Amino acid sequence: MKYVRLGSSPLEVSNICLGSMTWGVQNNQADANAQLDYAQYQGVNFIDTAEMYAIPPSQDTYGKTETIIGNWLAANPSRRQEIVLATKVAGPGFSYIRGGSKISGETLIQAVNDSLKRLQTDYIDLYQLHWPNRTSPHFGNQWPGNIEYTQVNAAEQTEQMLDILQGLATCVQAGKIRYCGLSDETPWGINQYLRLSEQHNLPRMVSIQNEFSLLHSKDWPYLIESCIHQDIAYLPWSPLATGLLTGKYLNGARPKGSRWTFMQRHGLFRDTELVHQAVAEYVALAKRHKISPAKLALGWCAQVNGVTSTIIGATTMAQLEENIDAFIAPLSEELLAETKSILKKYPMPF
């Protein structure tokens, strides 16, 4: 396993991060225990979750994933020191999460305390803002580009950011969180937080996790360049594009229990002819090189300059084993060149 520094923090994390959002809907406690045990045995020390999980989000599934991880930690107390545990505070948009309110210093402190109880731990290694206050709810408005930036009051947003940083500082000083990060943010958001941290001597953001894959590469090079020069760890989520890049949804297939059978909102703008054309070419390329489509997609993501640790998720042990194996050996130069040709043909199919 390869280990890398998490941005400007001293934390050393595996270049694979185990995502957990299916635990509580598609996976139960026993499934999660098996995944955690196997991943740690393989050298994965970086675990990511969120208060909003499990997915798809609902009042019934809210907090379930953190509870599952907390149960695993309670049963394996010695392992807490061996992992870097990351979770996220939900932004505005869900009425059952603090009344749908925006993130503030006060609500963040409340969220941290609640997550600590569910996780059954005294501290969180990396605490992240799941999405900005200016995009609500995050996935639908962040992409594909229906934010009216001219209607965003920059001064108001900056004031909210400062309040959030002050809340984070309170939690850091209390020993409840060690480092802070972002999710689903933009270069403007990153740099505002960094500027405010420096001006007011407040905790510095050390990481950002954004959606990134062969089908959704908008962060390269613009946001990732900023991360490199600002020493921000870049953590891609959904590197398999909600499972599309495995090829399992080609020709209208919907395997029983797969993510698209649970999350129709993803299919609204992803289930298009152009997307499936791109996927078909990547799947055919993987077949010619005698590797799995998942290895092609994950291997490509891992080699992108600026990527720190790639967040993977699985609903079965077979998927988890395949995903971790994808990082063992780098893709050949020939395969990367052919992959690049397809990427140029379909630069952003969704």
Coordinates of C-alpha atoms in Angstrom, one line a residue:
M1 CA 0.0 0.0 0.0
K2 CA 1.2 3.5 -0.8
Y3 CA 0.9 6.2 1.8
V4 CA 0.8 9.9 1.2
R5 CA 0.6 13.0 3.3
L6 CA -2.9 14.6 3.6
G7 CA -2.3 18.1 2.3
S8 CA -0.6 20.4 4.8
S9 CA -1.4 18.1 7.7
P10 CA 1.2 15.6 9.0
L11 CA -1.3 12.7 8.6
E12 CA -0.2 9.8 6.4
V13 CA -3.1 8.2 4.6
S14 CA -3.3 5.3 2.2
N15 CA -3.8 6.3 -1.4
I16 CA -7.1 4.3 -1.2
C17 CA -9.8 5.7 1.0
L18 CA -12.7 3.4 2.0
G19 CA -16.0 5.1 1.4
S20 CA -19.0 3.9 3.4
M21 CA -22.2 5.5 2.2
T22 CA -24.0 2.2 1.3
W23 CA -23.7 1.0 4.9
G24 CA -27.2 1.2 6.3
V25 CA -29.2 0.7 3.1
Q26 CA -27.4 -1.7 0.7
N27 CA -25.1 -3.1 3.4
N28 CA -25.7 -4.1 7.0
Q29 CA -23.5 -4.1 10.0
A30 CA -22.0 -7.5 9.2
D31 CA -21.2 -6.4 5.6
A32 CA -19.5 -3.2 6.9
N33 CA -17.5 -5.1 9.5
A34 CA -16.2 -7.4 6.8
Q35 CA -15.3 -4.5 4.5
L36 CA -13.5 -2.6 7.3
D37 CA -11.6 -5.7 8.4
Y38 CA -10.5 -6.6 4.8
A39 CA -9.6 -3.0 3.9
Q40 CA -7.5 -2.5 7.0
Y41 CA -5.8 -5.9 6.4
Q42 CA -4.8 -4.7 2.9
G43 CA -3.3 -1.6 4.4
V44 CA -6.1 0.9 3.9
N45 CA -6.0 3.3 6.9
F46 CA -8.3 6.1 5.6
I47 CA -12.1 5.8 6.2
D48 CA -14.6 8.3 4.9
T49 CA -18.2 8.8 6.1
A50 CA -20.7 11.6 6.7
E51 CA -23.5 12.4 9.0
M52 CA -26.0 12.4 6.1
Y53 CA -25.2 8.7 5.2
A54 CA -26.6 6.2 4.4
I55 CA -27.4 6.9 0.8
P56 CA -29.9 7.6 -0.7
P57 CA -30.5 10.2 2.0
S58 CA -33.6 10.1 4.1
Q59 CA -34.7 10.8 7.6
D60 CA -34.7 7.1 8.3
T61 CA -31.2 6.5 7.1
Y62 CA -29.6 9.7 8.5
G63 CA -26.7 8.9 10.8
K64 CA -26.9 5.1 10.2
T65 CA -23.5 4.8 8.6
E66 CA -21.7 6.6 11.4
T67 CA -23.5 4.4 13.9
I68 CA -22.3 1.3 12.0
I69 CA -18.7 2.5 12.1
G70 CA -19.1 3.4 15.7
N71 CA -20.2 -0.1 16.5
W72 CA -17.2 -1.5 14.7
L73 CA -14.8 0.8 16.6
A74 CA -16.5 -0.1 19.9
A75 CA -15.9 -3.8 19.1
N76 CA -12.3 -3.1 18.0
P77 CA -11.0 -0.3 20.3
S78 CA -7.4 -0.9 19.5
R79 CA -8.0 -0.1 15.8
R80 CA -9.0 3.5 16.4
Q81 CA -5.4 4.6 16.6
E82 CA -4.6 2.8 13.3
I83 CA -7.1 4.6 11.1
V84 CA -7.6 8.1 9.8
L85 CA -11.3 8.7 10.3
A86 CA -13.1 11.3 8.2
T87 CA -16.7 12.5 8.4
K88 CA -18.7 15.4 7.1
V89 CA -21.2 18.0 8.3
A90 CA -24.3 18.3 6.0
G91 CA -25.0 21.6 4.4
P92 CA -28.5 23.1 3.9
G93 CA -31.3 21.5 2.1
F94 CA -32.6 18.6 4.2
S95 CA -35.4 19.6 6.7
Y96 CA -34.7 16.7 9.0
I97 CA -31.0 17.8 9.5
R98 CA -31.1 20.8 11.9
G99 CA -34.2 22.1 10.1
G100 CA -32.4 22.4 6.8
S101 CA -30.3 25.3 8.1
K102 CA -27.1 26.5 6.7
I103 CA -23.8 25.5 8.3
S104 CA -22.8 28.0 11.0
G105 CA -20.3 27.9 13.8
E106 CA -23.0 26.9 16.2
T107 CA -24.6 24.2 14.1
L108 CA -21.2 22.8 13.2
I109 CA -20.3 22.3 16.9
Q110 CA -23.7 20.5 17.4
A111 CA -23.0 18.3 14.4
V112 CA -19.5 17.4 15.6
N113 CA -20.8 16.4 19.0
D114 CA -23.6 14.3 17.5
S115 CA -21.1 12.5 15.1
L116 CA -18.8 11.7 18.0
K117 CA -21.6 10.0 19.8
R118 CA -22.6 7.9 16.8
L119 CA -19.0 7.1 15.9
Q120 CA -18.2 6.2 19.6
T121 CA -14.9 8.0 19.5
D122 CA -13.4 11.0 21.3
Y123 CA -12.0 12.7 18.1
I124 CA -12.4 12.9 14.4
D125 CA -9.2 13.0 12.3
L126 CA -10.6 14.9 9.4
Y127 CA -13.9 16.9 9.6
Q128 CA -15.2 18.1 6.3
L129 CA -18.0 20.5 5.1
H130 CA -20.1 18.3 2.9
W131 CA -21.2 21.1 0.5
P132 CA -21.2 24.9 0.6
N133 CA -24.0 27.0 2.0
R134 CA -24.4 28.6 -1.4
T135 CA -25.5 25.3 -3.1
S136 CA -28.6 23.6 -1.7
P137 CA -29.0 20.7 -2.1
H138 CA -25.4 20.1 -3.2
F139 CA -25.4 17.5 -5.9
G140 CA -28.4 18.9 -7.9
N141 CA -27.2 22.5 -7.9
Q142 CA -23.4 22.0 -8.0
W143 CA -23.5 20.3 -11.4
P144 CA -24.5 20.4 -14.2
G145 CA -24.0 24.1 -13.9
N146 CA -27.3 25.6 -12.7
I147 CA -25.8 27.9 -10.1
E148 CA -26.4 31.6 -10.7
Y149 CA -23.1 32.9 -9.4
T150 CA -24.1 36.5 -9.9
Q151 CA -26.8 36.0 -7.3
V152 CA -24.3 34.8 -4.7
N153 CA -23.5 37.6 -2.1
A154 CA -19.8 37.1 -1.7
A155 CA -19.6 39.3 1.4
E156 CA -22.4 37.3 3.1
Q157 CA -20.8 34.0 2.1
T158 CA -17.4 35.2 3.4
E159 CA -19.0 36.1 6.7
Q160 CA -20.5 32.7 7.0
M161 CA -17.2 31.0 6.1
L162 CA -15.5 33.0 8.9
D163 CA -18.2 31.9 11.4
I164 CA -17.7 28.3 10.3
L165 CA -13.9 28.5 10.8
Q166 CA -14.4 29.9 14.2
G167 CA -16.7 26.9 15.1
L168 CA -14.0 24.5 13.7
A169 CA -11.4 26.3 15.8
T170 CA -13.5 25.7 18.9
C171 CA -13.7 22.0 18.1
V172 CA -10.0 21.7 17.4
Q173 CA -9.1 23.5 20.6
A174 CA -11.4 21.0 22.5
G175 CA -9.6 18.1 20.9
K176 CA -12.7 16.9 19.1
I177 CA -11.3 17.2 15.6
R178 CA -7.7 17.3 14.4
Y179 CA -7.9 18.7 10.8
C180 CA -10.5 20.3 8.6
G181 CA -11.4 19.8 4.9
L182 CA -13.9 20.7 2.2
S183 CA -16.2 18.7 -0.2
D184 CA -18.0 19.7 -3.4
E185 CA -16.3 23.1 -3.4
T186 CA -14.8 25.4 -6.1
P187 CA -11.5 27.2 -6.4
W188 CA -13.1 30.4 -5.1
G189 CA -14.4 28.6 -2.0
I190 CA -11.0 27.0 -1.3
N191 CA -9.1 30.2 -1.6
Q192 CA -11.6 32.2 0.6
Y193 CA -11.2 29.7 3.4
L194 CA -7.4 29.7 3.1
R195 CA -7.4 33.5 3.1
L196 CA -9.6 33.7 6.1
S197 CA -7.6 31.1 8.0
E198 CA -4.4 33.1 7.5
Q199 CA -6.0 36.4 8.3
H200 CA -7.6 35.3 11.5
N201 CA -5.2 32.5 12.7
L202 CA -7.9 29.8 12.3
P203 CA -7.7 26.1 11.2
R204 CA -6.5 25.6 7.7
M205 CA -8.4 23.4 5.2
V206 CA -6.1 20.5 4.3
S207 CA -8.2 18.6 1.8
I208 CA -11.1 18.6 -0.6
Q209 CA -13.2 15.8 -2.0
N210 CA -15.0 16.3 -5.3
E211 CA -16.5 14.1 -7.9
F212 CA -13.9 13.0 -10.4
S213 CA -13.7 10.3 -13.0
L214 CA -13.2 9.6 -16.7
L215 CA -16.7 10.8 -17.2
H216 CA -16.5 13.8 -14.9
S217 CA -13.0 15.4 -15.0
K218 CA -14.0 19.1 -14.7
D219 CA -11.6 19.7 -11.8
W220 CA -8.5 19.0 -14.0
P221 CA -6.5 21.1 -14.3
Y222 CA -8.1 24.2 -12.8
L223 CA -9.2 23.2 -9.3
I224 CA -6.5 20.5 -8.9
E225 CA -3.8 23.0 -9.9
S226 CA -4.9 25.2 -7.0
C227 CA -4.8 22.2 -4.7
I228 CA -1.2 21.4 -5.7
H229 CA 0.1 24.9 -5.1
Q230 CA -1.9 25.4 -1.9
D231 CA -1.0 22.0 -0.5
I232 CA -4.6 20.8 -0.4
A233 CA -5.1 17.0 -0.6
Y234 CA -7.4 16.2 -3.6
L235 CA -9.7 13.2 -2.8
P236 CA -11.8 12.1 -5.8
W237 CA -15.2 10.6 -5.0
S238 CA -17.2 8.4 -7.4
P239 CA -14.2 7.5 -9.5
L240 CA -16.4 4.8 -11.1
A241 CA -19.0 7.4 -11.9
T242 CA -21.7 5.8 -9.7
G243 CA -20.8 2.4 -11.2
L244 CA -21.2 3.5 -14.8
L245 CA -17.5 2.9 -15.7
T246 CA -17.8 -0.8 -14.7
G247 CA -20.1 -1.2 -17.7
K248 CA -22.9 -2.8 -15.6
Y249 CA -25.5 -0.3 -16.8
L250 CA -24.8 -0.7 -20.5
N251 CA -27.7 -1.6 -22.8
G252 CA -30.2 -0.5 -20.2
A253 CA -29.2 -3.1 -17.6
R254 CA -30.1 -2.5 -14.0
P255 CA -28.6 -5.2 -11.9
K256 CA -30.6 -6.1 -8.8
G257 CA -29.4 -4.1 -5.8
S258 CA -27.2 -1.8 -7.8
R259 CA -26.9 1.8 -7.0
W260 CA -29.0 3.0 -9.9
T261 CA -31.9 1.0 -8.6
F262 CA -31.7 3.0 -5.4
M263 CA -30.7 6.4 -6.7
Q264 CA -32.7 7.6 -9.6
R265 CA -31.5 11.2 -9.2
H266 CA -28.1 10.2 -10.6
G267 CA -29.7 8.8 -13.7
L268 CA -31.5 12.0 -14.5
F269 CA -28.6 13.6 -16.3
R270 CA -26.2 10.6 -16.5
D271 CA -28.4 8.1 -18.4
T272 CA -27.8 9.5 -21.8
E273 CA -26.7 8.1 -25.2
L274 CA -23.4 10.1 -25.1
V275 CA -22.5 8.8 -21.6
H276 CA -23.2 5.2 -22.6
Q277 CA -21.1 5.6 -25.8
A278 CA -18.1 6.8 -23.8
V279 CA -18.6 3.9 -21.3
A280 CA -18.8 1.4 -24.1
E281 CA -15.5 2.6 -25.5
Y282 CA -13.7 2.4 -22.1
V283 CA -15.1 -1.1 -21.5
A284 CA -13.9 -2.3 -24.9
L285 CA -10.5 -0.8 -24.2
A286 CA -10.2 -2.6 -20.9
K287 CA -11.2 -5.8 -22.6
R288 CA -8.5 -5.5 -25.2
H289 CA -5.9 -5.0 -22.5
K290 CA -7.3 -7.9 -20.5
I291 CA -8.2 -5.9 -17.4
S292 CA -11.5 -5.1 -15.7
P293 CA -13.2 -1.8 -16.6
A294 CA -13.0 -0.9 -12.9
K295 CA -9.2 -1.3 -12.9
L296 CA -9.0 1.0 -16.0
A297 CA -11.1 3.7 -14.4
L298 CA -9.5 3.5 -10.9
G299 CA -6.0 3.2 -12.3
W300 CA -6.5 6.2 -14.5
C301 CA -7.8 8.3 -11.5
A302 CA -4.9 7.2 -9.3
Q303 CA -2.2 8.4 -11.8
V304 CA -3.6 11.9 -12.3
N305 CA -1.1 14.4 -11.1
G306 CA -2.5 16.0 -7.9
V307 CA -4.7 13.2 -6.8
T308 CA -3.9 12.2 -3.2
S309 CA -6.2 9.4 -2.2
T310 CA -9.1 7.9 -4.2
I311 CA -12.4 7.2 -2.4
I312 CA -13.8 3.8 -3.3
G313 CA -17.0 2.1 -2.3
A314 CA -18.4 -1.3 -2.7
T315 CA -21.6 -3.3 -1.9
T316 CA -19.9 -6.7 -2.1
M317 CA -16.6 -8.1 -1.0
A318 CA -15.8 -9.1 -4.6
Q319 CA -16.2 -5.5 -5.6
L320 CA -14.0 -4.3 -2.8
E321 CA -11.3 -6.8 -3.6
E322 CA -11.3 -5.8 -7.3
N323 CA -11.2 -2.1 -6.4
I324 CA -8.3 -2.4 -4.1
D325 CA -6.4 -4.7 -6.5
A326 CA -6.8 -1.9 -9.1
F327 CA -4.2 0.2 -7.3
I328 CA -1.5 -2.4 -7.0
A329 CA 0.1 -1.9 -10.4
P330 CA 0.0 1.3 -12.5
L331 CA -1.5 1.3 -16.0
S332 CA 0.9 1.0 -18.9
E333 CA 1.9 4.0 -20.9
E334 CA 0.2 2.5 -24.0
L335 CA -3.1 2.0 -22.1
L336 CA -3.0 5.5 -20.7
A337 CA -2.4 6.9 -24.1
E338 CA -5.4 5.1 -25.5
T339 CA -7.5 6.1 -22.5
K340 CA -6.5 9.7 -23.1
S341 CA -7.8 9.5 -26.7
I342 CA -11.2 8.4 -25.5
L343 CA -11.2 11.1 -22.9
K344 CA -10.5 13.7 -25.6
K345 CA -13.4 12.3 -27.6
Y346 CA -15.8 12.5 -24.6
P347 CA -14.2 15.2 -22.3
M348 CA -17.3 15.8 -20.1
P349 CA -20.3 13.6 -21.1
F350 CA -22.2 14.7 -18.0

